[in-house]
Backbone as a printed PyTorch tensor [residue, N CA C, xyz], in Angstrom:
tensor([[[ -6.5360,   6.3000,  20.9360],
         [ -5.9960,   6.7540,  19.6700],
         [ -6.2420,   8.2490,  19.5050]],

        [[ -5.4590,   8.9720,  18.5620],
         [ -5.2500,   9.8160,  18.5520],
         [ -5.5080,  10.3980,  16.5730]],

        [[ -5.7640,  11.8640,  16.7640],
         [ -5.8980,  11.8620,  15.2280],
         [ -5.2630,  12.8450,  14.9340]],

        [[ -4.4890,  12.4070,  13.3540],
         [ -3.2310,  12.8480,  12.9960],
         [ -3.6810,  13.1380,  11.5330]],

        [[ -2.7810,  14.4060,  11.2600],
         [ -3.0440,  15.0870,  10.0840],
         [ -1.5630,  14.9720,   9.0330]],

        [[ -1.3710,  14.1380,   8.0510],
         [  0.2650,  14.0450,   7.6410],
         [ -0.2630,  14.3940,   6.2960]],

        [[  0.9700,  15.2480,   5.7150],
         [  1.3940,  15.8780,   4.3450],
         [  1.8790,  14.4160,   3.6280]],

        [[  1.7170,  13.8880,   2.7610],
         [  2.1930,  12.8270,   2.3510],
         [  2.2300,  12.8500,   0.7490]],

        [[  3.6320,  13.2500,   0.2110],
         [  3.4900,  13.2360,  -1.5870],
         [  2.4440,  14.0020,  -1.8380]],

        [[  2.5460,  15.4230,  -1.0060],
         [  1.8840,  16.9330,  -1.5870],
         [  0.0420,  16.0960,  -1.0380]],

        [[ -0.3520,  14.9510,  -0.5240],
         [ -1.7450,  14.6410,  -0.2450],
         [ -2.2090,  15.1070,   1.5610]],

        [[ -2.7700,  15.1610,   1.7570],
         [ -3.2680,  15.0380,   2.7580],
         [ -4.0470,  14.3890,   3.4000]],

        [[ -3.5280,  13.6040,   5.0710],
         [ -4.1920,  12.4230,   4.9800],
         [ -4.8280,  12.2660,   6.3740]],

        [[ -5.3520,  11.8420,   6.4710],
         [ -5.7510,  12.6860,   7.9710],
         [ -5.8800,  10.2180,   8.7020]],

        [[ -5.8990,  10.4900,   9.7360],
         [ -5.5120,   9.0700,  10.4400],
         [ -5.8120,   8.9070,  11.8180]],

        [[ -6.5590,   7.8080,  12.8060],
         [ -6.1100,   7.4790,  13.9670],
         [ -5.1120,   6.5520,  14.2460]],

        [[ -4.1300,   6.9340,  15.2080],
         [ -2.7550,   6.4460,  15.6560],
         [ -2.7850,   6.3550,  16.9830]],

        [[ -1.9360,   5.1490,  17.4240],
         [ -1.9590,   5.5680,  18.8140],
         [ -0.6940,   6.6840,  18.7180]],

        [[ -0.0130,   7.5070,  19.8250],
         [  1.2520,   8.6320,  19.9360],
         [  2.2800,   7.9290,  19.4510]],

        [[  2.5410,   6.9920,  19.8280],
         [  4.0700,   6.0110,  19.8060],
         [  3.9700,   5.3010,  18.6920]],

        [[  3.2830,   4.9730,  17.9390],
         [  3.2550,   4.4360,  16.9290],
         [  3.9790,   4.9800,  15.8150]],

        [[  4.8000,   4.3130,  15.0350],
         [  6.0420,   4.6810,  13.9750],
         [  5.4090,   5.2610,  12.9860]],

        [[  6.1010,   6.6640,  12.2320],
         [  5.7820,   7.0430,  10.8270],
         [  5.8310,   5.1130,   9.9510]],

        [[  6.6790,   4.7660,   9.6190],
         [  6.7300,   3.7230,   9.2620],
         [  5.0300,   2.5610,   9.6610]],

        [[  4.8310,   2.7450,  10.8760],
         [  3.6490,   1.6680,  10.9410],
         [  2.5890,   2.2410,  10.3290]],

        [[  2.3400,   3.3220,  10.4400],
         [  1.3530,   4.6250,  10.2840],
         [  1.0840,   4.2360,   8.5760]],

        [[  2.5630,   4.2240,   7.5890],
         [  2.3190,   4.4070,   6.6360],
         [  1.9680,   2.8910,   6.1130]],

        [[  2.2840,   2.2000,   6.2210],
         [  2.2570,   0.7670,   5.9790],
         [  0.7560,  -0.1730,   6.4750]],

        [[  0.2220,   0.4630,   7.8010],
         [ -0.7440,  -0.2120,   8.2290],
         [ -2.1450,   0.3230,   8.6010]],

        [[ -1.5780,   1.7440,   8.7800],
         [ -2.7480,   2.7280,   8.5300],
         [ -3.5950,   3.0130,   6.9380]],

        [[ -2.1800,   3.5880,   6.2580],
         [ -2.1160,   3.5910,   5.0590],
         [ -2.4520,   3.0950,   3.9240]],

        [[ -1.8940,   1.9150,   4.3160],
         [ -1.7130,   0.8840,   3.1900],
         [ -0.5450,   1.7810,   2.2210]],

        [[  0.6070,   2.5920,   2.3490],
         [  1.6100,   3.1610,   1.6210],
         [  2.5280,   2.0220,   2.2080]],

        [[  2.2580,   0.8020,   1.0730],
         [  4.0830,  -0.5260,   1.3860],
         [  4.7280,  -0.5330,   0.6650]],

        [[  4.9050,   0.8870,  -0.0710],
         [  6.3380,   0.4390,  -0.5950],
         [  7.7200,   0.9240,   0.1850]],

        [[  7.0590,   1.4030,   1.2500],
         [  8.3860,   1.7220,   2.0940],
         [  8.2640,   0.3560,   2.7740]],

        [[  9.5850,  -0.3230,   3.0090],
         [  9.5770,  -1.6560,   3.6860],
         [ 10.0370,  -1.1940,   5.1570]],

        [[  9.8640,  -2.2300,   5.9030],
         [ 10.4620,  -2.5050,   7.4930],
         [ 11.4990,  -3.2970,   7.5740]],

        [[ 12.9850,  -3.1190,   7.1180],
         [ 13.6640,  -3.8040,   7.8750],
         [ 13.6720,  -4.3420,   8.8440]],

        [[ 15.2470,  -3.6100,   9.5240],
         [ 15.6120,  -4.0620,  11.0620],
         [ 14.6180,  -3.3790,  12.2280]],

        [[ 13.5030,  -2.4500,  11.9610],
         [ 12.6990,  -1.7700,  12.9970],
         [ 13.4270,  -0.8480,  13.5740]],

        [[ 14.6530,  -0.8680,  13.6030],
         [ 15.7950,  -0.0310,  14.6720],
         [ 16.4480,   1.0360,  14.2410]],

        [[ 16.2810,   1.2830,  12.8450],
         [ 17.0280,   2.4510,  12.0410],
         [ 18.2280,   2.4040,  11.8370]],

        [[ 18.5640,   0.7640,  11.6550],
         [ 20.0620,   0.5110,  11.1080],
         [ 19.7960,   0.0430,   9.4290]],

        [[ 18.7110,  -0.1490,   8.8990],
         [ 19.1850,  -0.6470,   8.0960],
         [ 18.5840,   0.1490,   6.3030]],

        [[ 17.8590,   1.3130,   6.6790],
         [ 17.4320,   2.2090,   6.0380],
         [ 16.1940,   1.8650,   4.9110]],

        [[ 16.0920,   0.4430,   5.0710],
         [ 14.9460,  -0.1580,   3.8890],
         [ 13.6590,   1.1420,   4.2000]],

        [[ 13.6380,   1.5830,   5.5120],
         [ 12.7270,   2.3170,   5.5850],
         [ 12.6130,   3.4180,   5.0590]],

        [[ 13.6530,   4.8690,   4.5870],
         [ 13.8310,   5.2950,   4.6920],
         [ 12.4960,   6.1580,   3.6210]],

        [[ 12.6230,   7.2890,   3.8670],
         [ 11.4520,   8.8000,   3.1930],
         [ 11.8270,  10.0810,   3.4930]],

        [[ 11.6430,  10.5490,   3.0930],
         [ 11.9970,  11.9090,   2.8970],
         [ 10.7090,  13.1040,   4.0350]],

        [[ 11.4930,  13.2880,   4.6820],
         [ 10.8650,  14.1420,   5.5120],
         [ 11.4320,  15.9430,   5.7490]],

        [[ 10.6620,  16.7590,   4.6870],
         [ 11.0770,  18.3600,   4.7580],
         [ 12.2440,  18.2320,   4.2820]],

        [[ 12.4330,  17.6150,   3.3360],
         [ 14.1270,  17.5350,   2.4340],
         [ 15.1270,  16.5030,   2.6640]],

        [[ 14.6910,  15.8030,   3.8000],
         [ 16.3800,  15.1430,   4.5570],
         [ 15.4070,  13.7020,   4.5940]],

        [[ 16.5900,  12.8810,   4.2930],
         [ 16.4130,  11.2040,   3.9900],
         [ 16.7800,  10.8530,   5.7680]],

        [[ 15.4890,   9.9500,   5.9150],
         [ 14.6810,   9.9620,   7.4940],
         [ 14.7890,   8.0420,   7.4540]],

        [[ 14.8810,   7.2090,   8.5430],
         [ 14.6060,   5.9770,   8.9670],
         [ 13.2470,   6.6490,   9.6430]],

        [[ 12.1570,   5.9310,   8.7960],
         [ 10.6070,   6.2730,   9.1080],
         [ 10.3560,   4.9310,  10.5200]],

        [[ 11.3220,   3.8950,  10.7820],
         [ 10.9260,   3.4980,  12.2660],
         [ 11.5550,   3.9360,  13.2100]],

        [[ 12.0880,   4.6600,  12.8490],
         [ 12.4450,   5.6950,  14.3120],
         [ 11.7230,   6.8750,  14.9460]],

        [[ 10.8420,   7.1460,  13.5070],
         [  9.9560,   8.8740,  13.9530],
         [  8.6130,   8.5110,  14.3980]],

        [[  8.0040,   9.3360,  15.9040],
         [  7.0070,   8.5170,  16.1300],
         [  5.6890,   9.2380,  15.3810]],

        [[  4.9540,   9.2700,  15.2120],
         [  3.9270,   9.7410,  14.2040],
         [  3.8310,  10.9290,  14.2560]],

        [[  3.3660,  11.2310,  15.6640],
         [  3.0820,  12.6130,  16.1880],
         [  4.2240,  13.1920,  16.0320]],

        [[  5.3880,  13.3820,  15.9120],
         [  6.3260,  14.2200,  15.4260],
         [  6.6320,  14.5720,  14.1460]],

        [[  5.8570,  13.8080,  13.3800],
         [  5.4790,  14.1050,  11.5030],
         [  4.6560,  14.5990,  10.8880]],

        [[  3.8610,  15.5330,  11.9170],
         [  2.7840,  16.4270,  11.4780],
         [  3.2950,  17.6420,  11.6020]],

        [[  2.5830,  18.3490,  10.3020],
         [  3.4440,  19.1750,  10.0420],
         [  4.3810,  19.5470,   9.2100]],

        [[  4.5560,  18.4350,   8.5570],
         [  6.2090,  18.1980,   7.8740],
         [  5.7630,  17.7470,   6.5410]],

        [[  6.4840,  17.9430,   5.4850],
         [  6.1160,  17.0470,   4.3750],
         [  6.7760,  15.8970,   4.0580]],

        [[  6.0970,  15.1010,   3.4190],
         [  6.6820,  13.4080,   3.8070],
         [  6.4480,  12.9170,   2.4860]],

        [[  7.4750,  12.3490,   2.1480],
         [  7.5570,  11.7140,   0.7540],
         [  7.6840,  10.6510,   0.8990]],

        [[  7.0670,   9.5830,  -0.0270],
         [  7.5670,   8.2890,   0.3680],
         [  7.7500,   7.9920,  -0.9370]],

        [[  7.9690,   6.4120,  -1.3450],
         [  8.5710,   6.0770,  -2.7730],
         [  7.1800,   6.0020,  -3.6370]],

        [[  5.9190,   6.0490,  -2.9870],
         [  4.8000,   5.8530,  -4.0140],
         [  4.4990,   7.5300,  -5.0030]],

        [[  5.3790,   8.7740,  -4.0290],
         [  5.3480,   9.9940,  -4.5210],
         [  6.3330,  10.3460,  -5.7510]],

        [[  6.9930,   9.0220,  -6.0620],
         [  8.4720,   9.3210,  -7.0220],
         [  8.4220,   9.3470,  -7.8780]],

        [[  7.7390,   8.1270,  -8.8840],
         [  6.9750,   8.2490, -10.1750],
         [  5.7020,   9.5550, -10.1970]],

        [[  5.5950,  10.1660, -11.8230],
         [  4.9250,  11.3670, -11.8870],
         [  3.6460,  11.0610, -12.8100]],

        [[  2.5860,  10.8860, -13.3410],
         [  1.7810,  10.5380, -14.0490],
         [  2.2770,   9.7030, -14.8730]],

        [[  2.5440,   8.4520, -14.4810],
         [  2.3140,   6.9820, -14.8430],
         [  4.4660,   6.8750, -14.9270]],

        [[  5.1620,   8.0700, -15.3370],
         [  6.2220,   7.9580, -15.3430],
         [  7.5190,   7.6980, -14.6110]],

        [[  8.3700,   6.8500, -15.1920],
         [  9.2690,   6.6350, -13.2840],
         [  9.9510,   7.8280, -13.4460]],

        [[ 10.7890,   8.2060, -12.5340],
         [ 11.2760,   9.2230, -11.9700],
         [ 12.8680,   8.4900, -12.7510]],

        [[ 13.6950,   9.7520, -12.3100],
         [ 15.0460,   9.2980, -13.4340],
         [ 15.8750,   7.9880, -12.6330]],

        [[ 15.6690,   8.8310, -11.2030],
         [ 16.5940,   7.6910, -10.4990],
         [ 15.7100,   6.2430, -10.3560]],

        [[ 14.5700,   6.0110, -10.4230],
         [ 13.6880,   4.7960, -10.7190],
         [ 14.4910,   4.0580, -12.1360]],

        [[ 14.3760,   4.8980, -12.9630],
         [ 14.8060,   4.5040, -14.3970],
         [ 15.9760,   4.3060, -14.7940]],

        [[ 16.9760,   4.8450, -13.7370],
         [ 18.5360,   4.8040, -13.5780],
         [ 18.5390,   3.2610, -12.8570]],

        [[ 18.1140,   2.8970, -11.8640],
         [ 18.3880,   1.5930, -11.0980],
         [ 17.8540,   0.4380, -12.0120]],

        [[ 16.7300,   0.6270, -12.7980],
         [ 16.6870,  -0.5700, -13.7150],
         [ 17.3660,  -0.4930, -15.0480]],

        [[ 18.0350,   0.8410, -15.8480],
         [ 19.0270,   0.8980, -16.4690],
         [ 20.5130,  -0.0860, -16.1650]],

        [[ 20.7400,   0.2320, -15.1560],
         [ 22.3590,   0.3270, -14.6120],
         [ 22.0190,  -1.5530, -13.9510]],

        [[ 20.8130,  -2.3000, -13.6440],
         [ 20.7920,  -3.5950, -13.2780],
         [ 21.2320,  -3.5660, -11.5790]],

        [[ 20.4990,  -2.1110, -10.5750],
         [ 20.9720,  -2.1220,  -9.4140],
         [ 19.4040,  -2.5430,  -8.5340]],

        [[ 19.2910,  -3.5400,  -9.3180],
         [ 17.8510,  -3.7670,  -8.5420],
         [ 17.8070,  -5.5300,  -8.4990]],

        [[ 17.9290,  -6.2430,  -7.2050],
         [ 17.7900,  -7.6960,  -7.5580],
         [ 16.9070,  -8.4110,  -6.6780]],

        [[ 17.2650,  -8.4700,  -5.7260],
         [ 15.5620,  -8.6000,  -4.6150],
         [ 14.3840,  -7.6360,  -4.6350]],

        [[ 15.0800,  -6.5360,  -4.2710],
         [ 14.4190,  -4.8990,  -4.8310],
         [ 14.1100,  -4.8790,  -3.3330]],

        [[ 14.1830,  -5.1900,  -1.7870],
         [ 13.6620,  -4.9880,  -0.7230],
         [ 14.1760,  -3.9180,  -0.4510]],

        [[ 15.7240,  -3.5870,  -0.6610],
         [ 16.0950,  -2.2470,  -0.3140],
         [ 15.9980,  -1.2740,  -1.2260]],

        [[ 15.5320,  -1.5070,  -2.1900],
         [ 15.1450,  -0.6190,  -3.3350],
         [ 14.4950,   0.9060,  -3.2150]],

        [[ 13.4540,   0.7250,  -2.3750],
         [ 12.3200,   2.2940,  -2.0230],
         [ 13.6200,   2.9290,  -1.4310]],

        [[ 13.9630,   2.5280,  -0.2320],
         [ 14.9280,   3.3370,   0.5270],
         [ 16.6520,   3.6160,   0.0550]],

        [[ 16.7090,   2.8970,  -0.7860],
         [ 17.9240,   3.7190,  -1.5980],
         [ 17.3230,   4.6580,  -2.3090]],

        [[ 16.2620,   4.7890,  -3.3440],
         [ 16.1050,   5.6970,  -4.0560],
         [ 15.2340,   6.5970,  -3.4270]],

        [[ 14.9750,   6.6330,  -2.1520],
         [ 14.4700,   7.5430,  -1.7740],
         [ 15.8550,   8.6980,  -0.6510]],

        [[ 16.7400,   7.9840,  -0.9130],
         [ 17.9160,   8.5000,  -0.3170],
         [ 18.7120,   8.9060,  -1.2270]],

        [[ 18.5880,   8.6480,  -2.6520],
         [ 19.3810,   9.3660,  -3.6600],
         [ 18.4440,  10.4690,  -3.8200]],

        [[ 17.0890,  10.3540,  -3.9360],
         [ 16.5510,  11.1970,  -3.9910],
         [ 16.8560,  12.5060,  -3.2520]],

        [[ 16.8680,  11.9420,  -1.7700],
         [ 17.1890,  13.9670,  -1.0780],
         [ 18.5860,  14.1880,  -1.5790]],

        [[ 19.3560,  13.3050,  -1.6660],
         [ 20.9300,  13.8990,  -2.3170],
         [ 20.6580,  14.4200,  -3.3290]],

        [[ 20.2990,  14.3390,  -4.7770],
         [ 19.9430,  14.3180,  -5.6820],
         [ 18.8410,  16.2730,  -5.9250]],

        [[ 17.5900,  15.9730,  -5.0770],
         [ 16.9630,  17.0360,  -4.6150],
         [ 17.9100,  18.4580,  -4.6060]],

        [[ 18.7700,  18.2640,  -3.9540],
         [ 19.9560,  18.9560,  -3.4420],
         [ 21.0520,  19.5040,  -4.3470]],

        [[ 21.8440,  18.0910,  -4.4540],
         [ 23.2900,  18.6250,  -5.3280],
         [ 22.9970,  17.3920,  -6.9260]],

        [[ 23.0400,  18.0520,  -7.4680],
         [ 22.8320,  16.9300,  -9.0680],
         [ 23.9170,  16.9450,  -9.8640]],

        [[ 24.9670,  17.1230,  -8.7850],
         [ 26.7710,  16.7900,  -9.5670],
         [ 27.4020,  16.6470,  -8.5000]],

        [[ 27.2210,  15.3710,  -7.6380],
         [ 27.3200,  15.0030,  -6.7120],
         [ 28.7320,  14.0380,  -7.1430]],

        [[ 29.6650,  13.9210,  -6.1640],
         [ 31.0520,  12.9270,  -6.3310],
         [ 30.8320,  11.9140,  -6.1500]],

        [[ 31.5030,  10.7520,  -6.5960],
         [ 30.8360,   9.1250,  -5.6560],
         [ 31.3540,   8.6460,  -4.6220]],

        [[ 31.7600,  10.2820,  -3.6360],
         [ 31.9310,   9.9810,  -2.3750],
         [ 31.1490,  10.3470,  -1.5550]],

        [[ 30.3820,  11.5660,  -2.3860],
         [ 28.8110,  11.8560,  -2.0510],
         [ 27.7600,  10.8540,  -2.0260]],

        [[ 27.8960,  10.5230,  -3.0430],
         [ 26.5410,   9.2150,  -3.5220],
         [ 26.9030,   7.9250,  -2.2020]],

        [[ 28.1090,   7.6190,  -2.0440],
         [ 27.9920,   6.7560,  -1.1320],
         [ 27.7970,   7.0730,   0.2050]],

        [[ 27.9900,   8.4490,   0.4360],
         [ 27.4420,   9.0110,   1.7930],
         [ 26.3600,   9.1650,   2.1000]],

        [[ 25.6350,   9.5200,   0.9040],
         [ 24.1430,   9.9280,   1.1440],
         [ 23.3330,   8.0400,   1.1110]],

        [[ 23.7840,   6.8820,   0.8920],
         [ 23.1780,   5.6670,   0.9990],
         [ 23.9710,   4.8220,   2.0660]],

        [[ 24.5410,   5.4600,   2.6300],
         [ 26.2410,   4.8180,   3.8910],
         [ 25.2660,   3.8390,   4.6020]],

        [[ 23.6630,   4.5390,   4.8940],
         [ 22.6150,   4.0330,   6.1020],
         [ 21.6210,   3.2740,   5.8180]],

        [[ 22.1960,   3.0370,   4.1280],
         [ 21.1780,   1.9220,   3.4640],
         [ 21.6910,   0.6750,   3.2430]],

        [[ 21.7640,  -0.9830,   3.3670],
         [ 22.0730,  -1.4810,   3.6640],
         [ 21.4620,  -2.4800,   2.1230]],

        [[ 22.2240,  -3.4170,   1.3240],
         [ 21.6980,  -4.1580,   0.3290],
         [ 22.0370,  -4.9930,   0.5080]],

        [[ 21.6220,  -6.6820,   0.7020],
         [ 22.4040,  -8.0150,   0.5670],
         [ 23.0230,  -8.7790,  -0.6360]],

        [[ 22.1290,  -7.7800,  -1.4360],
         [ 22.2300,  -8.5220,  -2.9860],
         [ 23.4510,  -8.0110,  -3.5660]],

        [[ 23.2600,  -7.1170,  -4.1660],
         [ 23.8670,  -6.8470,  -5.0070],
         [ 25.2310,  -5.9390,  -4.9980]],

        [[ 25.5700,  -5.3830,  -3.7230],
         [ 26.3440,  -4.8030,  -3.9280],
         [ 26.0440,  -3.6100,  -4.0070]],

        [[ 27.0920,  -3.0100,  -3.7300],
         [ 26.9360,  -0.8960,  -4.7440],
         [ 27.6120,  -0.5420,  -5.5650]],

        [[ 27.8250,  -1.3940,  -6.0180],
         [ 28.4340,  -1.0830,  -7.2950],
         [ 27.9110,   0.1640,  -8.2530]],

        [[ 26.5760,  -1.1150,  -8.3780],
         [ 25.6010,  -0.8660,  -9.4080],
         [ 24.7170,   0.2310,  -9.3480]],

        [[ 24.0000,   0.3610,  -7.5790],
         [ 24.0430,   1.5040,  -7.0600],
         [ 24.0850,   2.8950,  -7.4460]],

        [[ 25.6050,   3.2200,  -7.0560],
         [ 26.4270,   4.3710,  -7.0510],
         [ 26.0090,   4.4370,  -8.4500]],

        [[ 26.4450,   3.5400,  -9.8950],
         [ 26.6900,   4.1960, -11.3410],
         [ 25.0810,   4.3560, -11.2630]],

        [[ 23.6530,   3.7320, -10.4510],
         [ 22.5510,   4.3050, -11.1030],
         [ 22.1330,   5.5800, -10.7790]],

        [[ 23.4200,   5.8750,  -9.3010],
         [ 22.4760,   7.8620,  -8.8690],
         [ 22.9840,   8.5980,  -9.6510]],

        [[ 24.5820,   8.2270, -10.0360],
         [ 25.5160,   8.7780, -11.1520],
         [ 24.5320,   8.9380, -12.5370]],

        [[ 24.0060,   8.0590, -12.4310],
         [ 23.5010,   8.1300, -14.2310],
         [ 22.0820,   9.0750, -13.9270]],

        [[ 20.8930,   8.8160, -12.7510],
         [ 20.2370,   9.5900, -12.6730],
         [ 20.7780,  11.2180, -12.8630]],

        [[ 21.6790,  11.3680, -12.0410],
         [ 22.1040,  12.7950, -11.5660],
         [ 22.7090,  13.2470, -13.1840]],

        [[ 23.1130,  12.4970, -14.0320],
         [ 23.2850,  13.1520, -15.4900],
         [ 21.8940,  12.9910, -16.1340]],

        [[ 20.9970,  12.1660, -16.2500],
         [ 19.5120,  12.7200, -16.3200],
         [ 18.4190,  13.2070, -16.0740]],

        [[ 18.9310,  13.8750, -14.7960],
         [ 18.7110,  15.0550, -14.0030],
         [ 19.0520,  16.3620, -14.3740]],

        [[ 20.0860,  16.3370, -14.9020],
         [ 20.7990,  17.7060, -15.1340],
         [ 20.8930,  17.7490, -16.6350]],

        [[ 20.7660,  16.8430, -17.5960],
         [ 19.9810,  16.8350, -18.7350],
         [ 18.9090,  17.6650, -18.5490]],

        [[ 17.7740,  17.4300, -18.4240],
         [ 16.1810,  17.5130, -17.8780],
         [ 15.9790,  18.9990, -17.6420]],

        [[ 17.1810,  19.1970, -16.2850],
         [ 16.9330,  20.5070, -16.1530],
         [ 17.6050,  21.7400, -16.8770]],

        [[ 18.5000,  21.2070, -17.6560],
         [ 19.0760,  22.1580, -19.0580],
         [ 17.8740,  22.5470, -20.0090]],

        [[ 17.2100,  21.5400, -19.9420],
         [ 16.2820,  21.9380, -21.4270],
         [ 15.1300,  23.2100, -21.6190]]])
């Protein structure tokens, strides 16, 4: 094993890993950070997904040692002193939450869109979640909750 130094939601966390071992296992079993889930393991199905240096990442594809260095967000960094975050508060507004397994990794994928452009089209919004995958519910519901974040986003930042 090997020892690894990761930026994680502005913390710093220091870890033994073996090299090959997944950001994803790292965070989940090293960690104990589960609210990022493990899908498919393969980076098809985005349940994993976090934010790595701005850009929405499948965390079982990156192997640890290539995430040092970098800052790494995961969904436990989204809520702010006890508060959810808009797009948290947008998905249980709008009723886009029903198993909730793919839940972290959509909103951590509206999130870097969001981060970015906060008058985004909903041809954007569905691009930026294309790699997130839901059984439940559809995207309907989805799309109107980054939509509704991204207008209480840009509320927020008017004031």
């Amino acid at each position: 094993m090997e020892q690894y130094c990761l930026r994680i939601n502005g913390k710093e966390y220091v870890c033994l890993a073996e090299p090959n071992w997944t950001l994803l296992y790292v965070l989940r079993e090293v960690l104990d950070l589960t609210g990022t889930k493990c899908g498919c393991n393969t980076g098809d199905c985005g349940a994993c997904r976090v934010i790595v240096d701005g850009e929405a990442v499948n965390s079982c594809v990156i192997q640890v040692r290539n995430a040092v260095g970098k800052s790494i967000e995961t969904i436990e960094g989204v809520a702010k002193d006890g508060k959810l975050h808009p797009i948290q508060q947008a998905f249980i507004d709008c009723g886009a939450v029903q198993c909730g397994f793919c839940t972290p990794g959509m909103i951590m994928s509206a999130k870097a869109l969001l981060d970015k452009n906060l008058n985004p089209t909903e041809e954007e919004i569905r691009e930026a979640i294309a790699g997130n995958l839901c059984r439940c519910t559809g995207y309907v519901k989805i799309v109107a909750a980054i939509n509704q974040a991204a207008q209480m986003m840009r509320a927020e930042s008017e004031e």
